[in-house]
Coordinates of C-alpha atoms in Angstrom, one line a residue:
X76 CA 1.8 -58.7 -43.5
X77 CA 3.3 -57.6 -40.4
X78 CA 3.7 -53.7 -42.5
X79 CA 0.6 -53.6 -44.0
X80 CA -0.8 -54.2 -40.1
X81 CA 1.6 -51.2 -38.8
X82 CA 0.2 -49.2 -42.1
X83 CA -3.1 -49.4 -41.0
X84 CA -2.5 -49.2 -37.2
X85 CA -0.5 -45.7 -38.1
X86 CA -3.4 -44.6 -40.4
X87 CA -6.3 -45.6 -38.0
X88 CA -4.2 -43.4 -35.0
X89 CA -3.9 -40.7 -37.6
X90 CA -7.6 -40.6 -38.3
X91 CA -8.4 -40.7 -34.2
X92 CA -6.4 -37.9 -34.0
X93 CA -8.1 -35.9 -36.7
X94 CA -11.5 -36.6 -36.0
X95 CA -10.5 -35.8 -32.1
X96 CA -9.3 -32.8 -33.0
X97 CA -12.4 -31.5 -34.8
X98 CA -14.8 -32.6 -32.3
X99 CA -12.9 -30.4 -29.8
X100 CA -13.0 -27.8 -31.9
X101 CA -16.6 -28.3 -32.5
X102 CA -17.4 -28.3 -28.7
X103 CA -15.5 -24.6 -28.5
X104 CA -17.7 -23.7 -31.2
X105 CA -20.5 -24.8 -29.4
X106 CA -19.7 -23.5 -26.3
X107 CA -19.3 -19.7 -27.7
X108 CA -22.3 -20.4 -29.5
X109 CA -24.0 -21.1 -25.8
X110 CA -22.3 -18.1 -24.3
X111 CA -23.3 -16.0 -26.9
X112 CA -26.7 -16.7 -26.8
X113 CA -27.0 -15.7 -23.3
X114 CA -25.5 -12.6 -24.0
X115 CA -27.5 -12.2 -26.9
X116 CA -30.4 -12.4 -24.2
X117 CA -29.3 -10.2 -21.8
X118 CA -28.7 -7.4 -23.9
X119 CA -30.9 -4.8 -25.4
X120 CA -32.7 -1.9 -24.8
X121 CA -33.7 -3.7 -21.7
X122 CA -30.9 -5.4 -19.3
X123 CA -31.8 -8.5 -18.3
X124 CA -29.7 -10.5 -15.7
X125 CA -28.9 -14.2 -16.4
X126 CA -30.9 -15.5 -13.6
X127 CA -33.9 -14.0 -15.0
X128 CA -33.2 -15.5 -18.1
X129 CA -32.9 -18.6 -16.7
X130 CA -36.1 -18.5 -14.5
X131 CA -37.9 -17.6 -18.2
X132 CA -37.2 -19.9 -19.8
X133 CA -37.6 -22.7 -17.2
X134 CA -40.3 -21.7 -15.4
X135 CA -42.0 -18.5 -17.5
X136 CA -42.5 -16.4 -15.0
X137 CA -45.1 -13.8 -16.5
X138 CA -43.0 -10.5 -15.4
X139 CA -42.4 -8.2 -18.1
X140 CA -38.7 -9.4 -18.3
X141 CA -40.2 -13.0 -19.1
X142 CA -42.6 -11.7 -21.3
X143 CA -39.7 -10.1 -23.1
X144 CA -37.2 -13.4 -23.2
X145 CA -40.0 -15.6 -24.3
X146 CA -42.0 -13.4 -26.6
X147 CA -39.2 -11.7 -28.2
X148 CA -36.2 -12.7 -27.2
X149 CA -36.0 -16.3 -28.0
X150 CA -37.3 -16.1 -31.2
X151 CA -35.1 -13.9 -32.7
X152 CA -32.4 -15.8 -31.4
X153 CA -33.6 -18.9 -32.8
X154 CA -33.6 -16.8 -36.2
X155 CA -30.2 -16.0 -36.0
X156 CA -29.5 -19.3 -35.4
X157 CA -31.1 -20.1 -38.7
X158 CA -30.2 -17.3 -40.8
X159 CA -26.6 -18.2 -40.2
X160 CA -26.6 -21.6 -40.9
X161 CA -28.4 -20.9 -43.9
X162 CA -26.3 -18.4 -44.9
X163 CA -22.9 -20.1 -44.0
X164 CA -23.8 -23.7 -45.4
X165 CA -25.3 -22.3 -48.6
X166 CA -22.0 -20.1 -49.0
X167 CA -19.8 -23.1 -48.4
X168 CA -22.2 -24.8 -51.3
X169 CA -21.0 -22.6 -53.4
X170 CA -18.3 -21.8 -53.0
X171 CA -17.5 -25.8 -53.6
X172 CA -19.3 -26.2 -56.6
X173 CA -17.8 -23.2 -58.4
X174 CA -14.1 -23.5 -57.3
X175 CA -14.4 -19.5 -56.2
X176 CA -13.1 -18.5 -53.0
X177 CA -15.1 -15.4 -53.7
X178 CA -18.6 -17.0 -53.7
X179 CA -21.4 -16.6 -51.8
X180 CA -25.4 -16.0 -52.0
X181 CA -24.9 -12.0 -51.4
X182 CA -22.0 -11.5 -54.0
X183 CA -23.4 -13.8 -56.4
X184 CA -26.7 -12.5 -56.6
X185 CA -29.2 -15.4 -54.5
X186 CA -30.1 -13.4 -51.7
X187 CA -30.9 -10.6 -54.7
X188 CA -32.9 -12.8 -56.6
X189 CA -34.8 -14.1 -53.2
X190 CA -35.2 -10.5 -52.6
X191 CA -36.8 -9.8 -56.0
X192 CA -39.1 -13.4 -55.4
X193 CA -40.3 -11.7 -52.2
X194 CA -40.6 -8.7 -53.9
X195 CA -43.1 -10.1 -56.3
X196 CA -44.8 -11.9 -53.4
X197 CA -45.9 -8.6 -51.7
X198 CA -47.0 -7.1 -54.9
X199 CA -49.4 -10.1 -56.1
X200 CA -50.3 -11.2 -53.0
X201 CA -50.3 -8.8 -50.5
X202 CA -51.9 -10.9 -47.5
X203 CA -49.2 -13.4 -48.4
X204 CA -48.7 -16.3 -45.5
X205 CA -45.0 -16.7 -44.6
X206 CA -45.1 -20.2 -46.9
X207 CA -46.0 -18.3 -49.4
X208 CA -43.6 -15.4 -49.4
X209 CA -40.6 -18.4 -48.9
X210 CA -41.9 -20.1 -52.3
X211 CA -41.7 -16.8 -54.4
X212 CA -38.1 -16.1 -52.6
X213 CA -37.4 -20.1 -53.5
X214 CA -38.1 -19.3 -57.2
X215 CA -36.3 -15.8 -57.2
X216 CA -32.9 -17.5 -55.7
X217 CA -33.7 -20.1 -58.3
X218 CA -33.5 -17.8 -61.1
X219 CA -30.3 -15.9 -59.8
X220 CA -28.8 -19.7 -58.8
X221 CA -29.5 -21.0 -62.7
X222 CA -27.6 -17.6 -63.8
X223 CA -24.4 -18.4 -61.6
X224 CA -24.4 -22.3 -62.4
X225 CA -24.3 -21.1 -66.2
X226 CA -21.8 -18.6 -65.7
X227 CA -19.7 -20.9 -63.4
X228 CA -19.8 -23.3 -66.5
X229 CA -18.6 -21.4 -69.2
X230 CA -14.5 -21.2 -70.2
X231 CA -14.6 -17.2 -68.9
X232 CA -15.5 -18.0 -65.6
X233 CA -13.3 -20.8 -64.9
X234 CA -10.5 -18.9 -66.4
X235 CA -11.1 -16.0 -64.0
X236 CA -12.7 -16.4 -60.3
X237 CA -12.7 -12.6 -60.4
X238 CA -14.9 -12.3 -63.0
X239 CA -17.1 -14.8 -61.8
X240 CA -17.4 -12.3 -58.7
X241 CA -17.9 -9.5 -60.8
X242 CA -20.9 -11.0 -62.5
X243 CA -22.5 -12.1 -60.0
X244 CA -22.3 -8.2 -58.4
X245 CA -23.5 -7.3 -61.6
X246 CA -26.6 -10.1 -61.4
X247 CA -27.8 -8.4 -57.9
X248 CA -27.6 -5.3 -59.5
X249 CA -29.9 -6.4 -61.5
X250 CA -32.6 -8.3 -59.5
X251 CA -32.0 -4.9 -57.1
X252 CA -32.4 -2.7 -59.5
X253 CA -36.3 -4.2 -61.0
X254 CA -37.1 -5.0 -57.5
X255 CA -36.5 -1.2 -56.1
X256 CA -38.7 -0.4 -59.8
X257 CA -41.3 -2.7 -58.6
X258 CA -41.8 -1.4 -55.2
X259 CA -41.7 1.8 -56.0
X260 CA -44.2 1.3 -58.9
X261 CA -46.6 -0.6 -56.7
X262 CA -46.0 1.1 -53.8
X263 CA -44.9 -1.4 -51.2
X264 CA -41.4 0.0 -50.8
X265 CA -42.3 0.8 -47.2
X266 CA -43.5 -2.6 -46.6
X267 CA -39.6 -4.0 -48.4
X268 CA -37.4 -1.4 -46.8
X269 CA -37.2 -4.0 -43.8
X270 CA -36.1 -7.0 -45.4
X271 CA -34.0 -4.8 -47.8
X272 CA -31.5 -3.6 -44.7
X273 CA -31.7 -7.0 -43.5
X274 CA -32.6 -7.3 -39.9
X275 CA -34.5 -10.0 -37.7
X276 CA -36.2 -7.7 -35.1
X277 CA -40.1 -8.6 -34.6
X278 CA -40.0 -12.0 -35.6
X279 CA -42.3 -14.5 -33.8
X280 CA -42.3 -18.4 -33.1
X281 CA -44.6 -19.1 -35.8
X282 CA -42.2 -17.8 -38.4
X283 CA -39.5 -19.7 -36.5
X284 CA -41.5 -23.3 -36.7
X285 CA -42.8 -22.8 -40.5
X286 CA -38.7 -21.8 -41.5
X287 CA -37.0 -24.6 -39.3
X288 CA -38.3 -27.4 -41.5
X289 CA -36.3 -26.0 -44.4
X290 CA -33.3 -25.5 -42.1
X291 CA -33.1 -29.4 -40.9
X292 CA -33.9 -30.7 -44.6
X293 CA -31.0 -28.0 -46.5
X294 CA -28.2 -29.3 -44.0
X295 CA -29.1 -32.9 -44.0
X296 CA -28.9 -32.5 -47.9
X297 CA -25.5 -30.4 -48.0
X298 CA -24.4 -33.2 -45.5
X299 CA -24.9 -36.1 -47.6
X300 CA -23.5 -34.5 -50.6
X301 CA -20.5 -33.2 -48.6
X302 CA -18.1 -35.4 -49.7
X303 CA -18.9 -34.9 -53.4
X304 CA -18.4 -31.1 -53.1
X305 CA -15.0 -32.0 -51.4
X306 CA -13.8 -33.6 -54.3
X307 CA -15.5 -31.1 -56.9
X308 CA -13.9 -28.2 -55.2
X309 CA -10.2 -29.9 -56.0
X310 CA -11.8 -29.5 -59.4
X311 CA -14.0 -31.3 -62.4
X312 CA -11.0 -33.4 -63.9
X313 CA -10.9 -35.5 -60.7
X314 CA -14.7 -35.2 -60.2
X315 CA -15.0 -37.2 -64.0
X316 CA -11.8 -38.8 -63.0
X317 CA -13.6 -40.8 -59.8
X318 CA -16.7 -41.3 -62.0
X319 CA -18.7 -38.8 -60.2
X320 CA -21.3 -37.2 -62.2
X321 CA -20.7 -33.1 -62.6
X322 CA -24.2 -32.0 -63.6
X323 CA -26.0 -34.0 -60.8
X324 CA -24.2 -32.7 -58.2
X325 CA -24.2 -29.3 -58.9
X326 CA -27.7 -29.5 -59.4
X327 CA -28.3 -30.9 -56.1
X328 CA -26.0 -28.3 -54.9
X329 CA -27.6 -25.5 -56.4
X330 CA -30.8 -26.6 -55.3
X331 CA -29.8 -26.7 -51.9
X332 CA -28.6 -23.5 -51.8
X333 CA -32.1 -21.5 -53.2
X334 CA -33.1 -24.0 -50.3
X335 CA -31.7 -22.3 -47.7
X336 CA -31.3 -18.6 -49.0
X337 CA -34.4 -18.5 -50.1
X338 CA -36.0 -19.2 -46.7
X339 CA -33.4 -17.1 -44.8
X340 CA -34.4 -13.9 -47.0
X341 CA -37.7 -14.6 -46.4
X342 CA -37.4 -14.0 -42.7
X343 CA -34.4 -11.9 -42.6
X344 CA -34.3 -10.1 -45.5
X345 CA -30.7 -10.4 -47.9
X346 CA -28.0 -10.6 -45.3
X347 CA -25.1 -9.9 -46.9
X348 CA -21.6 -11.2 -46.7
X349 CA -22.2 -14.3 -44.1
X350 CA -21.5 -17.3 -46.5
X351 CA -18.5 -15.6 -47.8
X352 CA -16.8 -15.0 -44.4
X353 CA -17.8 -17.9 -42.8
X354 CA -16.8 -21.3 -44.9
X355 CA -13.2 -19.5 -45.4
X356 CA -13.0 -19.6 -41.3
X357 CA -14.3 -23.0 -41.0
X358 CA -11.4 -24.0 -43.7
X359 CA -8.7 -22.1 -41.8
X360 CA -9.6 -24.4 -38.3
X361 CA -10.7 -27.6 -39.9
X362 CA -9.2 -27.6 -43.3
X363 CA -10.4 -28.8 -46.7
X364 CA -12.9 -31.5 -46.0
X365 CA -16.8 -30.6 -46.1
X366 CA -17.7 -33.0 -44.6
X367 CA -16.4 -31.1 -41.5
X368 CA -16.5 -27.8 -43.2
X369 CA -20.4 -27.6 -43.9
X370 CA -21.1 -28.7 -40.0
X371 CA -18.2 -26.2 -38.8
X372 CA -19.5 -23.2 -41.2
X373 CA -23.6 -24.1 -39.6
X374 CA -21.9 -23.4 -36.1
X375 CA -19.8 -20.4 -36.9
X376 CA -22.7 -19.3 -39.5
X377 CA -24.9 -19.1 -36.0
X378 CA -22.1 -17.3 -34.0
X379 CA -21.7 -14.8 -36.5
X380 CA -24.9 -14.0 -36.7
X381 CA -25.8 -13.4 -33.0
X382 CA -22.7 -11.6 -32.8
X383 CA -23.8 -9.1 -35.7
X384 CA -27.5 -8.7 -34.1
X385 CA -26.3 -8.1 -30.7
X386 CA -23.8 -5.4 -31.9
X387 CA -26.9 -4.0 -33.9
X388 CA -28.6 -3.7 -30.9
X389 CA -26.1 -2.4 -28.7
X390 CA -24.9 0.7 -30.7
X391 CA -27.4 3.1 -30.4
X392 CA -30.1 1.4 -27.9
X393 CA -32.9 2.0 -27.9
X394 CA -32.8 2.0 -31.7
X395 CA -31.0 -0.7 -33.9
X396 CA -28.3 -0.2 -36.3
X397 CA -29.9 -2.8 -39.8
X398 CA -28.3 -6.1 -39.4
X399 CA -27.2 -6.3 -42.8
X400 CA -24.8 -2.7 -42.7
X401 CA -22.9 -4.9 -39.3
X402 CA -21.8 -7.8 -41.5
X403 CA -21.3 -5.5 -44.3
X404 CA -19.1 -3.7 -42.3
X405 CA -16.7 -6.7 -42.3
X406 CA -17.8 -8.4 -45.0
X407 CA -16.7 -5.7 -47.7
X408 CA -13.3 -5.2 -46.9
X409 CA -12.9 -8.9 -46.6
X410 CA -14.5 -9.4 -50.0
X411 CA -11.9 -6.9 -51.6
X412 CA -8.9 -8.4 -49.9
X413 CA -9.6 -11.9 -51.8
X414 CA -10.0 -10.3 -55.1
X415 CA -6.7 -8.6 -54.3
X416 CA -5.4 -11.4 -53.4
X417 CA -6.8 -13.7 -56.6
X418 CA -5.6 -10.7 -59.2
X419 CA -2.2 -10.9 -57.4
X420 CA -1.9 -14.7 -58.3

């Protein structure tokens, strides 16, 4: 009796510990997340100093530097926020539910099949509200998500991650390849250049309000099924093993992550190479658990993201360098060392 007691007093210190350590990790992440917003505010093709920032957004003083923080400003920062927690959480999704290291919505095709969804949008309706445009990009992701789950079922894929990877390239180079057709055809392709380079200049409050409901109900979801994806990415055996139910999950999974990508294309365009990068970092600092992974990856999703804009807008000021070529930029050597790395082992 007396051991069992000490068991459970070593085990409930052990948890304290763990659970201590990633809630100071969280606060750093939060922290740099604060920091970098301010800089992300500062910054531009017009200098703003932090007490002006501060006077904006407290008091809204109607100067053109408050007209710039609170009209422009703030709510592309509030869109970086969500375009990186979409993009980070639906990456950790699936990277979970397919085993693949190498997963994510730009390498396996979502944001291309969001992109052609949006694509079609534009064409048959072009005076499109931003609910609308979101639906068609929900449906496209859903199509490219359906290919990937079937794929990630079959004996090939789980024999080979790489070829998982490889497939899914070759699933955006499909959806790419009819949506460039179609807006070429139609003649819209000015109209889809933006969200093709990916960026999140000129967006507005409105768009941030209608796409924030979609943000709170995707990570609530990838919360709650978080410690089902834990156990499915140490693989299906000990899924069916526990009594957990494969197809359900997934399904729930998948759904999640047209959830979110399809949204963040909407009002970002297909930015690429976020939900790989990301959920491999949040591993690294908090380890294999998503139930602290998914909330770590939202976090670092954000950073990422504000990082990557604010370098966009740095580099050549006044003109901006397409969000979507920064992440690549880092993104596609990154994506080539795992590959690497898997055809090594």
């Amino acid at each position: 009796m007396v051991r069992k007691d000490i068991s459970s007093s070593y085990a409930s210190d052990a948890n304290t510990a763990f659970f201590g350590k990633f809630a100071g990790q969280m606060l750093v992440a939060l922290l740099i997340l604060g920091l970098g917003s301010f800089v992300f505010l500062s910054v531009g093709a017009r200098s703003i100093s932090l007490e002006m920032i501060w006077a904006s957004i407290w008091n809204g003083t109607g100067n053109i530097d408050g007209i710039v923080i609170n009209t422009i400003r703030i709510p592309r920062l509030l869109v970086a926020f969500i375009c990186g927690i979409h993009f980070a959480v639906a990456g950790a999704l699936m990277q979970g539910i397919t085993n693949n290291p190498m997963a994510s919505p730009s390498i396996l095709g979502v944001n291309a099949g969001a992109s052609f969804g949006l694509a079609i949008a534009m064409i048959a309706f072009p005076m499109a509200s931003l609910n609308m445009t979101i639906l068609f990009s929900f449906l496209g992701a859903g199509l490219a998500t359906a290919c990937i789950l079937y794929l990630a079922n079959r004996g090939m894929a789980k024999g080979s991650k790489v070829y998982l990877a490889l497939a899914g390239s070759a699933i955006s180079a499909i959806f790419m390849a009819v949506t460039q057709a179609l807006v070429v055809f139609f003649d819209v392709a000015q109209d889809m250049s933006y969200w093709t380079a990916g960026g999140i200049g000129g967006v507005r409050m409105e768009q941030v309000l209608l796409v924030a409901p979609w943000t709170l109900i995707g990570v609530l979801i990838a919360l709650a099924i978080s410690k089902q994806i834990t156990l499915l990415s140490l693989g299906d055996e000990v899924v069916v093993g526990l009594g957990g139910k494969l197809t359900q999950i997934r399904l729930l999974a998948g759904l999640t992550v047209l959830l979110l990508s399809g949204s963040a294309v909407a009002i970002a365009g297909p930015i690429g190479f976020v939900g790989l990068i990301v959920p491999h970092m949040a591993r690294y600092m908090v380890g294999l658990s998503y139930e602290k992974v998914i909330p770590f990856s939202a976090v670092l999703g954000a950073i990422v993201v504000i990082v990557a804009d604010t370098v966009a807008r740095v580099v050549s000021p006044p003109f901006e360098v397409p969000l979507g070529a920064v992440t690549a930029l880092v993104g596609v050597p990154f994506f080539l060392y795992l590959a690497n790395r898997k055809e090594a082992n």
